Short mmCIF file of C-alpha atoms (C1' of nucleotides) in Angstrom, two decimals:
data_model
loop_
_atom_site.label_atom_id
_atom_site.label_comp_id
_atom_site.label_asym_id
_atom_site.label_seq_id
_atom_site.Cartn_x
_atom_site.Cartn_y
_atom_site.Cartn_z
CA UNK C 22 0.00 0.00 0.00
CA UNK C 23 1.07 3.57 -0.57
CA UNK C 24 0.77 5.98 2.32
CA UNK C 25 0.35 9.57 1.19
CA UNK C 26 0.16 12.75 3.26
CA UNK C 27 -1.94 15.56 1.77
CA UNK C 28 -1.22 19.08 3.06
CA UNK C 29 -3.66 21.82 2.13
CA UNK C 30 -5.65 24.46 3.99
CA UNK C 31 -8.70 24.21 1.74
CA UNK C 32 -11.05 21.66 3.32
CA UNK C 33 -12.96 21.12 0.07
CA UNK C 34 -9.87 20.29 -1.94
CA UNK C 35 -8.62 18.17 0.93
CA UNK C 36 -11.84 16.17 0.94
CA UNK C 37 -11.83 15.73 -2.84
CA UNK C 38 -8.26 14.56 -2.83
CA UNK C 39 -8.88 12.16 0.03
CA UNK C 40 -11.80 10.52 -1.72
CA UNK C 41 -10.06 10.25 -5.05
CA UNK C 42 -6.82 8.95 -3.60
CA UNK C 43 -8.52 6.41 -1.38
CA UNK C 44 -10.54 5.18 -4.34
CA UNK C 45 -7.25 4.53 -6.07
CA UNK C 46 -5.80 2.50 -3.25
CA UNK C 47 -3.82 5.09 -1.33
CA UNK C 48 -3.91 5.37 2.43
CA UNK C 49 -4.46 9.05 3.08
CA UNK C 50 -3.42 11.21 5.99
CA UNK C 51 -4.12 14.94 5.96
CA UNK C 52 -2.78 18.12 7.48
CA UNK C 53 -4.02 21.69 7.15
CA UNK C 54 -0.89 23.65 8.05
CA UNK C 55 2.87 23.37 7.95
CA UNK C 56 3.40 22.59 11.60
CA UNK C 57 1.06 19.63 11.69
CA UNK C 58 2.38 18.50 8.31
CA UNK C 59 5.90 18.24 9.67
CA UNK C 60 4.61 16.50 12.74
CA UNK C 61 2.69 13.99 10.65
CA UNK C 62 5.77 13.39 8.54
CA UNK C 63 7.73 12.38 11.61
CA UNK C 64 5.06 10.11 13.03
CA UNK C 65 3.98 8.25 9.89
CA UNK C 66 6.10 6.20 7.55
CA UNK C 67 5.09 7.89 4.30
CA UNK C 68 5.59 7.03 0.66
CA UNK C 69 4.50 10.35 -0.83
CA UNK C 70 3.63 13.89 0.23
CA UNK C 71 1.34 16.29 -1.64
CA UNK C 72 2.13 19.78 -0.40
CA UNK C 73 0.25 22.99 -1.09
CA UNK C 74 2.58 25.98 -0.98
CA UNK C 75 -0.02 28.41 0.36
CA UNK C 76 -0.31 27.41 3.98
CA UNK C 77 -1.69 29.54 6.82
CA UNK C 78 1.24 29.29 9.21
CA UNK C 79 4.60 28.58 7.57
CA UNK C 80 5.65 29.27 4.01
CA UNK C 81 5.44 26.06 2.00
CA UNK C 82 9.02 26.29 0.83
CA UNK C 83 10.21 26.52 4.42
CA UNK C 84 8.20 23.44 5.28
CA UNK C 85 9.91 21.66 2.44
CA UNK C 86 13.38 22.67 3.56
CA UNK C 87 12.77 21.63 7.11
CA UNK C 88 11.30 18.33 5.95
CA UNK C 89 14.39 17.64 3.91
CA UNK C 90 16.44 17.94 7.06
CA UNK C 91 15.19 14.58 8.25
CA UNK C 92 13.33 12.89 5.40
CA UNK C 93 13.74 12.11 1.74
CA UNK C 94 10.12 11.27 0.94
CA UNK C 95 9.09 12.29 -2.59
CA UNK C 96 7.12 15.55 -2.51
CA UNK C 97 4.68 16.81 -5.12
CA UNK C 98 4.03 20.53 -4.75
CA UNK C 99 0.66 22.15 -5.44
CA UNK C 100 0.60 25.85 -6.14
CA UNK C 101 -1.63 28.53 -7.57
CA UNK C 102 1.38 30.38 -8.93
CA UNK C 103 2.52 29.74 -12.48
CA UNK C 104 5.76 31.73 -12.42
CA UNK C 105 8.88 29.83 -13.24
CA UNK C 106 10.77 31.40 -10.31
CA UNK C 107 8.25 29.82 -7.98
CA UNK C 108 8.79 26.43 -9.54
CA UNK C 109 12.53 26.78 -9.40
CA UNK C 110 12.44 27.83 -5.79
CA UNK C 111 10.26 24.88 -4.80
CA UNK C 112 12.25 22.34 -6.77
CA UNK C 113 15.51 23.67 -5.38
CA UNK C 114 14.09 23.42 -1.89
CA UNK C 115 13.64 19.70 -2.46
CA UNK C 116 10.36 19.20 -4.31
CA UNK C 117 10.24 16.32 -6.77
CA UNK C 118 7.37 17.61 -8.89
CA UNK C 119 5.30 20.77 -9.27
CA UNK C 120 1.73 21.14 -10.45
CA UNK C 121 -0.35 24.34 -10.68
CA UNK C 122 -3.97 24.82 -9.72
CA UNK C 123 -6.36 24.15 -11.20
CA UNK C 124 -5.28 20.70 -12.19
CA UNK C 125 -6.96 17.56 -13.43
CA UNK C 126 -7.18 14.61 -11.08
CA UNK C 127 -6.02 12.33 -13.86
CA UNK C 128 -2.83 14.31 -14.20
CA UNK C 129 -2.27 14.30 -10.46
CA UNK C 130 -2.67 10.54 -10.27
CA UNK C 131 -0.33 10.03 -13.20
CA UNK C 132 2.30 12.21 -11.58
CA UNK C 133 1.96 10.32 -8.33
CA UNK C 134 2.48 7.03 -10.12
CA UNK C 135 5.54 8.45 -11.80
CA UNK C 136 6.95 9.70 -8.51
CA UNK C 137 6.33 6.38 -6.88
CA UNK C 138 8.03 4.57 -9.73
CA UNK C 139 10.99 6.88 -9.66
CA UNK C 140 11.54 6.63 -5.94
CA UNK C 141 12.93 3.15 -5.85
CA UNK C 142 14.35 2.96 -2.40
CA UNK C 143 18.11 3.21 -2.86
CA UNK C 144 18.44 0.89 0.08
CA UNK C 145 20.44 -1.72 -1.73
CA UNK C 146 22.65 0.83 -3.39
CA UNK C 147 25.92 -0.95 -2.77
CA UNK C 148 28.86 0.18 -4.84
CA UNK C 149 31.66 -2.31 -4.89
CA UNK C 150 35.19 -1.94 -6.16
CA UNK C 151 38.12 -4.27 -5.76
CA UNK C 152 39.57 -2.03 -3.08
CA UNK C 153 36.55 -0.96 -1.05
CA UNK C 154 32.76 -1.12 -0.75
CA UNK C 155 30.45 1.85 -0.38
CA UNK C 156 27.01 1.46 1.16
CA UNK C 157 25.17 4.66 0.34
CA UNK C 158 22.09 3.67 2.33
CA UNK C 159 23.92 2.88 5.54
CA UNK C 160 26.43 5.61 4.96
CA UNK C 161 29.45 3.35 5.30
CA UNK C 162 32.69 2.51 3.55
CA UNK C 163 34.45 -0.77 4.23
CA UNK C 164 37.53 -2.65 3.08
CA UNK C 165 37.79 -6.36 3.85
CA UNK C 166 34.91 -5.94 6.26
CA UNK C 167 36.78 -3.24 8.16
CA UNK C 168 35.24 0.17 8.55
CA UNK C 169 36.98 3.06 6.86
CA UNK C 170 36.24 6.21 8.81
CA UNK C 171 35.42 9.27 6.75
CA UNK C 172 34.85 12.80 7.96
CA UNK C 173 31.55 14.46 6.97
CA UNK C 174 33.19 16.47 4.20
CA UNK C 175 35.06 13.49 2.84
CA UNK C 176 31.84 11.54 2.70
CA UNK C 177 29.93 14.28 0.89
CA UNK C 178 32.57 14.47 -1.82
CA UNK C 179 32.73 10.72 -2.21
CA UNK C 180 28.95 10.49 -2.34
CA UNK C 181 28.72 13.08 -5.10
CA UNK C 182 31.21 11.20 -7.18
CA UNK C 183 29.87 7.73 -6.51
CA UNK C 184 26.28 8.66 -7.27
CA UNK C 185 27.46 9.55 -10.77
CA UNK C 186 29.76 6.68 -11.69
CA UNK C 187 32.14 7.26 -14.58
CA UNK C 188 30.73 10.73 -14.99
CA UNK C 189 32.97 13.75 -14.90
CA UNK C 190 32.04 16.15 -12.10
CA UNK C 191 33.54 19.59 -12.48
CA UNK C 192 35.31 21.25 -9.61
CA UNK C 193 32.63 23.93 -9.52
CA UNK C 194 29.89 21.34 -9.23
CA UNK C 195 31.66 19.60 -6.38
CA UNK C 196 32.43 22.80 -4.51
CA UNK C 197 28.90 24.08 -4.94
CA UNK C 198 27.29 20.85 -3.76
CA UNK C 199 29.55 20.20 -0.81
CA UNK C 200 30.47 23.66 0.50
CA UNK C 201 27.82 25.81 -1.19
CA UNK C 202 27.67 27.96 -4.30
CA UNK C 203 29.79 30.70 -2.69
CA UNK C 204 32.88 28.47 -2.61
CA UNK C 205 33.27 27.94 -6.35
CA UNK C 206 36.77 29.45 -6.28
CA UNK C 207 38.22 27.35 -3.47
CA UNK C 208 39.72 24.62 -5.59
CA UNK C 209 42.33 24.25 -2.87
CA UNK C 210 39.78 22.45 -0.72
CA UNK C 211 39.35 19.83 -3.39
CA UNK C 212 43.07 19.19 -3.69
CA UNK C 213 43.33 18.66 0.06
CA UNK C 214 40.30 16.41 0.35
CA UNK C 215 40.93 14.35 -2.76
CA UNK C 216 44.37 13.58 -1.35
CA UNK C 217 42.84 12.52 1.96
CA UNK C 218 40.24 10.36 0.24
CA UNK C 219 42.86 8.63 -1.87
CA UNK C 220 45.02 7.99 1.16
CA UNK C 221 42.11 6.30 2.87
CA UNK C 222 40.64 4.47 -0.13
CA UNK C 223 43.25 3.84 -2.80
CA UNK C 224 45.79 1.07 -2.12
CA UNK C 225 48.31 2.84 -4.33
CA UNK C 226 47.91 6.54 -3.73
CA UNK C 227 50.26 7.47 -6.55
CA UNK C 228 48.22 5.50 -9.10
CA UNK C 229 44.58 5.98 -8.23
CA UNK C 230 42.23 3.56 -9.96
CA UNK C 231 38.88 4.84 -8.78
CA UNK C 232 39.22 8.49 -7.87
CA UNK C 233 40.56 10.03 -11.05
CA UNK C 234 41.60 13.59 -11.81
CA UNK C 235 40.62 15.32 -15.00
CA UNK C 236 43.22 18.08 -15.04
CA UNK C 237 41.75 21.54 -15.26
CA UNK C 238 38.17 20.29 -15.18
CA UNK C 239 37.18 18.06 -12.33
CA UNK C 240 37.07 14.53 -10.93
CA UNK C 241 35.56 11.21 -11.83
CA UNK C 242 34.72 8.00 -9.98
CA UNK C 243 35.34 4.66 -11.70
CA UNK C 244 33.82 1.51 -10.13
CA UNK T 14 2.44 4.44 13.64
CA UNK T 15 -0.93 2.77 13.94
CA UNK T 16 -3.06 2.50 10.82
CA UNK T 17 -6.76 2.34 11.57
CA UNK T 18 -9.70 1.85 9.21
CA UNK T 19 -12.97 3.49 10.24
CA UNK T 20 -16.16 2.10 8.67
CA UNK T 21 -19.36 4.08 9.15
CA UNK T 22 -22.07 5.50 6.93
CA UNK T 23 -22.60 8.65 8.99
CA UNK T 24 -20.32 11.33 7.52
CA UNK T 25 -20.44 13.46 10.67
CA UNK T 26 -19.34 10.69 12.94
CA UNK T 27 -16.72 9.67 10.39
CA UNK T 28 -15.31 13.17 10.36
CA UNK T 29 -15.27 13.46 14.14
CA UNK T 30 -13.51 10.12 14.49
CA UNK T 31 -10.95 11.01 11.86
CA UNK T 32 -10.02 14.27 13.54
CA UNK T 33 -9.83 12.75 16.98
CA UNK T 34 -7.85 9.74 15.90
CA UNK T 35 -5.39 11.73 13.83
CA UNK T 36 -4.86 14.07 16.75
CA UNK T 37 -3.83 11.02 18.75
CA UNK T 38 -1.30 9.82 16.25
CA UNK T 39 -3.30 7.32 14.24
CA UNK T 40 -3.22 7.16 10.46
CA UNK T 41 -6.86 7.03 9.43
CA UNK T 42 -8.47 5.45 6.41
CA UNK T 43 -12.25 5.52 6.00
CA UNK T 44 -14.98 3.56 4.28
CA UNK T 45 -18.73 4.17 4.16
CA UNK T 46 -20.04 0.73 3.31
CA UNK T 47 -19.16 -2.92 3.68
CA UNK T 48 -17.92 -3.44 0.16
CA UNK T 49 -15.39 -0.65 0.23
CA UNK T 50 -14.43 -1.61 3.77
CA UNK T 51 -13.45 -5.09 2.68
CA UNK T 52 -11.61 -3.62 -0.29
CA UNK T 53 -9.71 -1.23 1.96
CA UNK T 54 -8.84 -4.07 4.32
CA UNK T 55 -7.26 -6.02 1.51
CA UNK T 56 -5.26 -3.12 0.17
CA UNK T 57 -3.97 -1.55 3.37
CA UNK T 58 -1.84 -3.10 6.08
CA UNK T 59 -4.02 -2.21 9.04
CA UNK T 60 -3.44 -2.32 12.75
CA UNK T 61 -7.04 -1.75 13.81
CA UNK T 62 -10.55 -1.57 12.36
CA UNK T 63 -13.48 0.36 13.80
CA UNK T 64 -16.65 -1.10 12.28
CA UNK T 65 -20.19 0.20 12.51
CA UNK T 66 -22.73 -2.60 12.27
CA UNK T 67 -25.40 -0.53 10.51
CA UNK T 68 -24.09 -0.28 6.99
CA UNK T 69 -26.12 0.55 3.86
CA UNK T 70 -25.13 -2.42 1.75
CA UNK T 71 -24.07 -5.48 3.69
CA UNK T 72 -24.94 -6.43 7.25
CA UNK T 73 -22.02 -5.59 9.53
CA UNK T 74 -21.78 -9.06 10.95
CA UNK T 75 -21.40 -10.48 7.45
CA UNK T 76 -18.62 -8.01 6.74
CA UNK T 77 -16.90 -9.22 9.87
CA UNK T 78 -17.19 -12.87 8.91
CA UNK T 79 -15.88 -12.25 5.45
CA UNK T 80 -13.04 -10.17 6.84
CA UNK T 81 -12.05 -12.98 9.18
CA UNK T 82 -11.65 -15.17 6.14
CA UNK T 83 -8.43 -13.43 5.25
CA UNK T 84 -7.40 -11.17 8.13
CA UNK T 85 -6.94 -11.27 11.86
CA UNK T 86 -6.82 -7.52 12.40
CA UNK T 87 -8.36 -6.47 15.72
CA UNK T 88 -11.89 -5.13 15.15
CA UNK T 89 -13.82 -2.81 17.44
CA UNK T 90 -17.54 -2.86 16.67
CA UNK T 91 -19.77 0.20 16.95
CA UNK T 92 -23.48 -0.34 17.30
CA UNK T 93 -26.66 1.44 18.34
CA UNK T 94 -28.11 -1.77 19.74
CA UNK T 95 -27.63 -2.55 23.41
CA UNK T 96 -29.04 -6.05 23.41
CA UNK T 97 -26.72 -8.76 24.64
CA UNK T 98 -27.66 -11.07 21.73
CA UNK T 99 -26.29 -8.46 19.36
CA UNK T 100 -23.03 -8.31 21.27
CA UNK T 101 -22.72 -12.04 21.36
CA UNK T 102 -23.38 -12.33 17.66
CA UNK T 103 -20.77 -9.72 16.78
CA UNK T 104 -18.14 -11.12 19.12
CA UNK T 105 -18.79 -14.62 17.85
CA UNK T 106 -18.38 -13.37 14.30
CA UNK T 107 -14.87 -12.27 15.18
CA UNK T 108 -15.11 -8.86 16.84
CA UNK T 109 -12.58 -8.11 19.53
CA UNK T 110 -14.54 -5.41 21.30
CA UNK T 111 -18.03 -3.91 21.24
CA UNK T 112 -19.12 -0.40 22.13
CA UNK T 113 -22.60 1.11 21.90
CA UNK T 114 -23.58 4.53 20.63
CA UNK T 115 -23.48 7.09 21.97
CA UNK T 116 -20.02 6.65 23.39
CA UNK T 117 -17.32 8.91 24.81
CA UNK T 118 -14.24 9.52 22.74
CA UNK T 119 -12.09 8.91 25.78
CA UNK T 120 -13.54 5.46 26.15
CA UNK T 121 -13.06 4.71 22.49
CA UNK T 122 -9.42 5.75 22.63
CA UNK T 123 -8.82 3.69 25.74
CA UNK T 124 -10.36 0.63 24.12
CA UNK T 125 -8.23 1.14 21.03
CA UNK T 126 -5.10 1.29 23.15
CA UNK T 127 -6.15 -1.89 24.87
CA UNK T 128 -6.79 -3.64 21.56
CA UNK T 129 -3.47 -2.49 20.25
CA UNK T 130 -1.71 -3.77 23.34
CA UNK T 131 -3.41 -7.11 23.06
CA UNK T 132 -2.56 -7.72 19.43
CA UNK T 133 0.94 -9.04 19.24
CA UNK T 134 2.75 -7.68 16.24
CA UNK T 135 4.62 -10.52 14.58
CA UNK T 136 7.35 -8.31 13.15
CA UNK T 137 8.29 -6.90 16.53
CA UNK T 138 11.47 -8.77 16.91
CA UNK T 139 14.12 -9.35 19.50
CA UNK T 140 17.42 -7.62 18.97
CA UNK T 141 20.26 -9.27 20.81
CA UNK T 142 23.76 -8.02 21.42
CA UNK T 143 26.45 -9.44 23.62
CA UNK T 144 25.76 -6.76 26.22
CA UNK T 145 21.98 -6.47 26.22
CA UNK T 146 18.73 -7.62 24.61
CA UNK T 147 16.05 -5.37 23.22
CA UNK T 148 12.47 -6.56 22.86
CA UNK T 149 10.80 -4.03 20.58
CA UNK T 150 7.40 -5.65 20.98
CA UNK T 151 7.40 -5.82 24.77
CA UNK T 152 9.14 -2.52 25.02
CA UNK T 153 11.88 -3.84 27.26
CA UNK T 154 15.65 -3.97 27.55
CA UNK T 155 17.41 -6.62 29.61
CA UNK T 156 20.95 -7.64 30.51
CA UNK T 157 21.57 -11.10 31.99
CA UNK T 158 17.83 -11.39 32.49
CA UNK T 159 17.79 -8.21 34.54
CA UNK T 160 15.59 -5.36 33.44
CA UNK T 161 17.28 -2.14 32.43
CA UNK T 162 15.01 0.79 33.17
CA UNK T 163 14.80 3.38 30.41
CA UNK T 164 12.96 6.68 30.51
CA UNK T 165 10.42 7.31 27.72
CA UNK T 166 12.78 9.56 25.79
CA UNK T 167 15.68 7.15 26.12
CA UNK T 168 13.51 4.40 24.74
CA UNK T 169 12.34 6.41 21.74
CA UNK T 170 15.89 7.21 20.74
CA UNK T 171 17.02 3.63 21.19
CA UNK T 172 14.04 2.36 19.21
CA UNK T 173 14.76 4.67 16.27
CA UNK T 174 18.33 3.47 16.14
CA UNK T 175 17.61 -0.21 16.66
CA UNK T 176 14.90 -0.32 14.02
CA UNK T 177 17.56 0.65 11.49
CA UNK T 178 20.52 -1.51 12.40
CA UNK T 179 23.90 -0.41 11.07
CA UNK T 180 22.25 2.52 9.38
CA UNK T 181 23.38 6.04 10.09
CA UNK T 182 20.55 8.15 11.50
CA UNK T 183 21.21 11.87 11.27
CA UNK T 184 20.79 14.10 14.27
CA UNK T 185 17.95 15.88 12.49
CA UNK T 186 16.12 12.63 11.88
CA UNK T 187 16.44 11.65 15.52
CA UNK T 188 15.41 15.03 16.85
CA UNK T 189 12.46 15.27 14.48
CA UNK T 190 11.19 11.81 15.28
CA UNK T 191 11.66 11.92 19.04
CA UNK T 192 11.02 15.53 19.99
CA UNK T 193 9.27 16.84 16.87
CA UNK T 194 10.29 18.78 13.77
CA UNK T 195 10.64 22.05 15.70
CA UNK T 196 13.60 20.70 17.69
CA UNK T 197 15.96 20.11 14.79
CA UNK T 198 18.52 22.50 16.30
CA UNK T 199 18.67 21.03 19.79
CA UNK T 200 21.61 18.73 19.28
CA UNK T 201 22.40 19.23 22.94
CA UNK T 202 19.56 16.89 23.81
CA UNK T 203 21.14 14.11 21.83
CA UNK T 204 24.49 14.51 23.54
CA UNK T 205 22.89 14.23 26.95
CA UNK T 206 20.68 11.28 26.09
CA UNK T 207 23.26 9.31 24.17
CA UNK T 208 25.50 9.60 27.20
CA UNK T 209 22.71 8.31 29.44
CA UNK T 210 21.92 5.44 27.09
CA UNK T 211 25.56 4.42 26.95
CA UNK T 212 25.85 4.54 30.71
CA UNK T 213 22.92 2.19 30.99
CA UNK T 214 23.68 -0.10 28.07
CA UNK T 215 27.36 -0.13 27.24
CA UNK T 216 29.67 -2.06 29.58
CA UNK T 217 32.53 0.25 28.67
CA UNK T 218 31.11 3.72 28.31
CA UNK T 219 34.34 5.14 26.96
CA UNK T 220 34.46 2.56 24.14
CA UNK T 221 30.90 2.06 22.95
CA UNK T 222 30.43 -1.00 20.76
CA UNK T 223 26.78 -0.63 19.82
CA UNK T 224 25.80 3.00 20.09
CA UNK T 225 28.27 4.74 17.83
CA UNK T 226 28.77 8.40 17.05
CA UNK T 227 29.35 9.68 13.55
CA UNK T 228 30.80 13.08 14.37
CA UNK T 229 29.02 15.93 12.66
CA UNK T 230 26.30 13.73 11.20
CA UNK T 231 24.47 11.44 13.56
CA UNK T 232 24.41 8.11 15.36
CA UNK T 233 24.35 4.45 14.46
CA UNK T 234 23.34 1.20 16.19
CA UNK T 235 25.50 -1.88 15.63
CA UNK T 236 24.08 -5.26 16.75
"C1'" DG A 17 0.25 19.49 47.52
"C1'" DC A 18 4.47 16.82 47.93
"C1'" DG A 19 8.35 14.09 46.46
"C1'" DG A 20 10.77 11.63 43.07
"C1'" DA A 21 11.71 10.92 38.41
"C1'" DT A 22 12.49 13.02 34.11
"C1'" DC A 23 13.62 16.62 31.12
"C1'" DT A 24 15.97 20.99 29.93
"C1'" DT A 25 19.76 24.11 30.01
"C1'" DG A 26 24.38 25.89 30.33
"C1'" DA A 27 29.35 25.39 31.05
"C1'" DC A 28 33.73 23.02 30.54
"C1'" DG A 29 37.75 20.45 28.50
"C1'" DC A 30 39.11 17.64 24.84
"C1'" DT A 31 39.42 15.49 20.43
"C1'" DG A 32 39.10 15.54 15.73
"C1'" DT A 33 37.97 18.28 11.68
"C1'" DC A 34 38.40 22.14 8.74
"C1'" DT A 35 40.82 25.92 6.90
"C1'" DT A 36 44.82 28.02 5.27
"C1'" DA A 37 49.33 28.56 3.45
"C1'" DA A 38 53.53 26.95 1.60
"C1'" DC A 39 56.39 23.78 -1.18
"C1'" DG A 40 57.56 20.54 -4.96
"C1'" DG A 41 56.77 18.07 -9.24
"C1'" DG A 42 54.78 17.14 -13.81
"C1'" DC A 43 53.41 19.03 -18.07
"C1'" DG A 44 52.74 22.08 -21.97
"C1'" DC A 45 54.28 26.06 -24.30
"C1'" DG A 46 56.85 29.77 -25.84
"C1'" DC X 24 65.44 25.57 -21.61
"C1'" DG X 25 62.82 28.28 -18.46
"C1'" DC X 26 58.37 29.71 -17.21
"C1'" DG X 27 53.64 29.28 -15.66
"C1'" DC X 28 49.84 26.45 -14.47
"C1'" DC X 29 47.80 22.97 -12.00
"C1'" DC X 30 47.97 19.24 -9.06
"C1'" DG X 31 49.41 16.52 -4.85
"C1'" DT X 32 51.25 16.74 -0.30
"C1'" DT X 33 52.07 18.36 4.25
"C1'" DA X 34 51.65 20.75 8.56
"C1'" DA X 35 49.85 23.99 11.91
"C1'" DG X 36 46.49 26.92 14.01
"C1'" DA X 37 41.49 27.95 14.32
"C1'" DC X 38 37.35 26.02 15.16
"C1'" DA X 39 33.38 23.00 15.80
"C1'" DG X 40 31.38 19.09 17.80
"C1'" DC X 41 31.35 15.65 21.36
"C1'" DG X 42 31.06 13.72 26.11
"C1'" DT X 43 30.40 14.96 30.70
"C1'" DC X 44 28.53 17.01 34.70
"C1'" DA X 45 25.43 19.43 37.60
"C1'" DA X 46 21.82 22.45 38.70
"C1'" DG X 47 17.29 24.23 37.78
"C1'" DA X 48 12.60 23.41 35.76
"C1'" DT X 49 8.89 20.49 34.94
"C1'" DC X 50 6.05 16.55 35.02
"C1'" DC X 51 3.56 12.81 37.30
"C1'" DG X 52 1.74 9.68 40.78
"C1'" DC X 53 0.31 9.37 45.36
#
DNA sequence: GCGGATCTTGACGCTGTCTTAACGGGCGCG
DNA sequence: CGCGCCCGTTAAGACAGCGTCAAGATCCGC
């Protein structure tokens, strides 16, 4: 079964969504403001959240950001605003989809199915190399069953690279994602941390086989 | 979380029950007749069912009998009839409790708690380590057969960690789930409580083997 | 209303992490 | 051949985060 939380302050819309969703096999919980929505998200194991941006207490985007602090549930945002800045802001805050009112129920259901399909729990996302094993779900790196301890920053860099295997990640992308967009010039950080990562992960630091440098551009992870 | 299905054809009562139950932490699904009730019971993994006997389509007792053909979910029956034959018939058909209208919400909630306590969840397993044993179902921790007393907050934290063995739980996840989403900044709490848990559970507090810290990120339980 | 348990809050020292700067080597190019 | 660019490496000081403790506030049962 799919458990979905619907957050909206309009009781009519809430009721309509409840009935429609239940008829399609969803288990529905509801909330009418941001505070109770966050509370419900902590108490219930959810599969999906439908979030209206116009809430009486907290701004919807803020709700989204706070939610992302402790949960990675797929979120579909409802909004009356068509502007592209609004969409960008919501999606950057962690939304997975965005739909504007008024909308057709058929479209909503289709989008929910798509979200559900897309969110295959990355629980068994094990990345194995001959030198070490990375468990993205459990947040662990091991070699021969032994834990390899990584600092938070080391982990974030490794995660960025490993989630895009074989793909070249530019230095600016890495810096922006790990330290924030304001640090795009601090390529020094990358040199320091890539060296630390190689020392911990690569058997032969001088000849890295998995954490590769693309001179002048960025870095690349090879499984 | 406890998922409860409420079956009643009176929309007012349905609404009142939904609000009350949700306020007490239940996830509520509803149905207005016997057919959809049985459908909902097949599609949702339920912990409890509240069933009104006076339904528009099928007789409530028949719904109960059919339900018992494929499910052993605890059922609390609502009825307007006080006669003891009615009670006997419903209980014989598989009901676990019987309450007559009108009823107090306090009583209903108390009966639900009792039902919930009585129904043994099969997936509530025992987690055993060399130092202590955790019984998630019975809500108990023991060492060498001796009870270890935990405060409510200590238990909630331990439960969150133990239900995700080996997995890293971020401080924000823990704070949100134990204290509520508004407490995401109070990492102090975690420091205090992790220390208390270790003092009670870990033989060597200085070298914890099961309750591990991931500095700057969160905590992890190792069996 | 009282007493004990539980929760909140603030302060402290310590450890590990991050930031920063400097140096050396490989490589391409003029 | 020498120069500049970029990378890897190292080390040291600044800083943040953790464990610990204890005292005050609050809750709860009797």
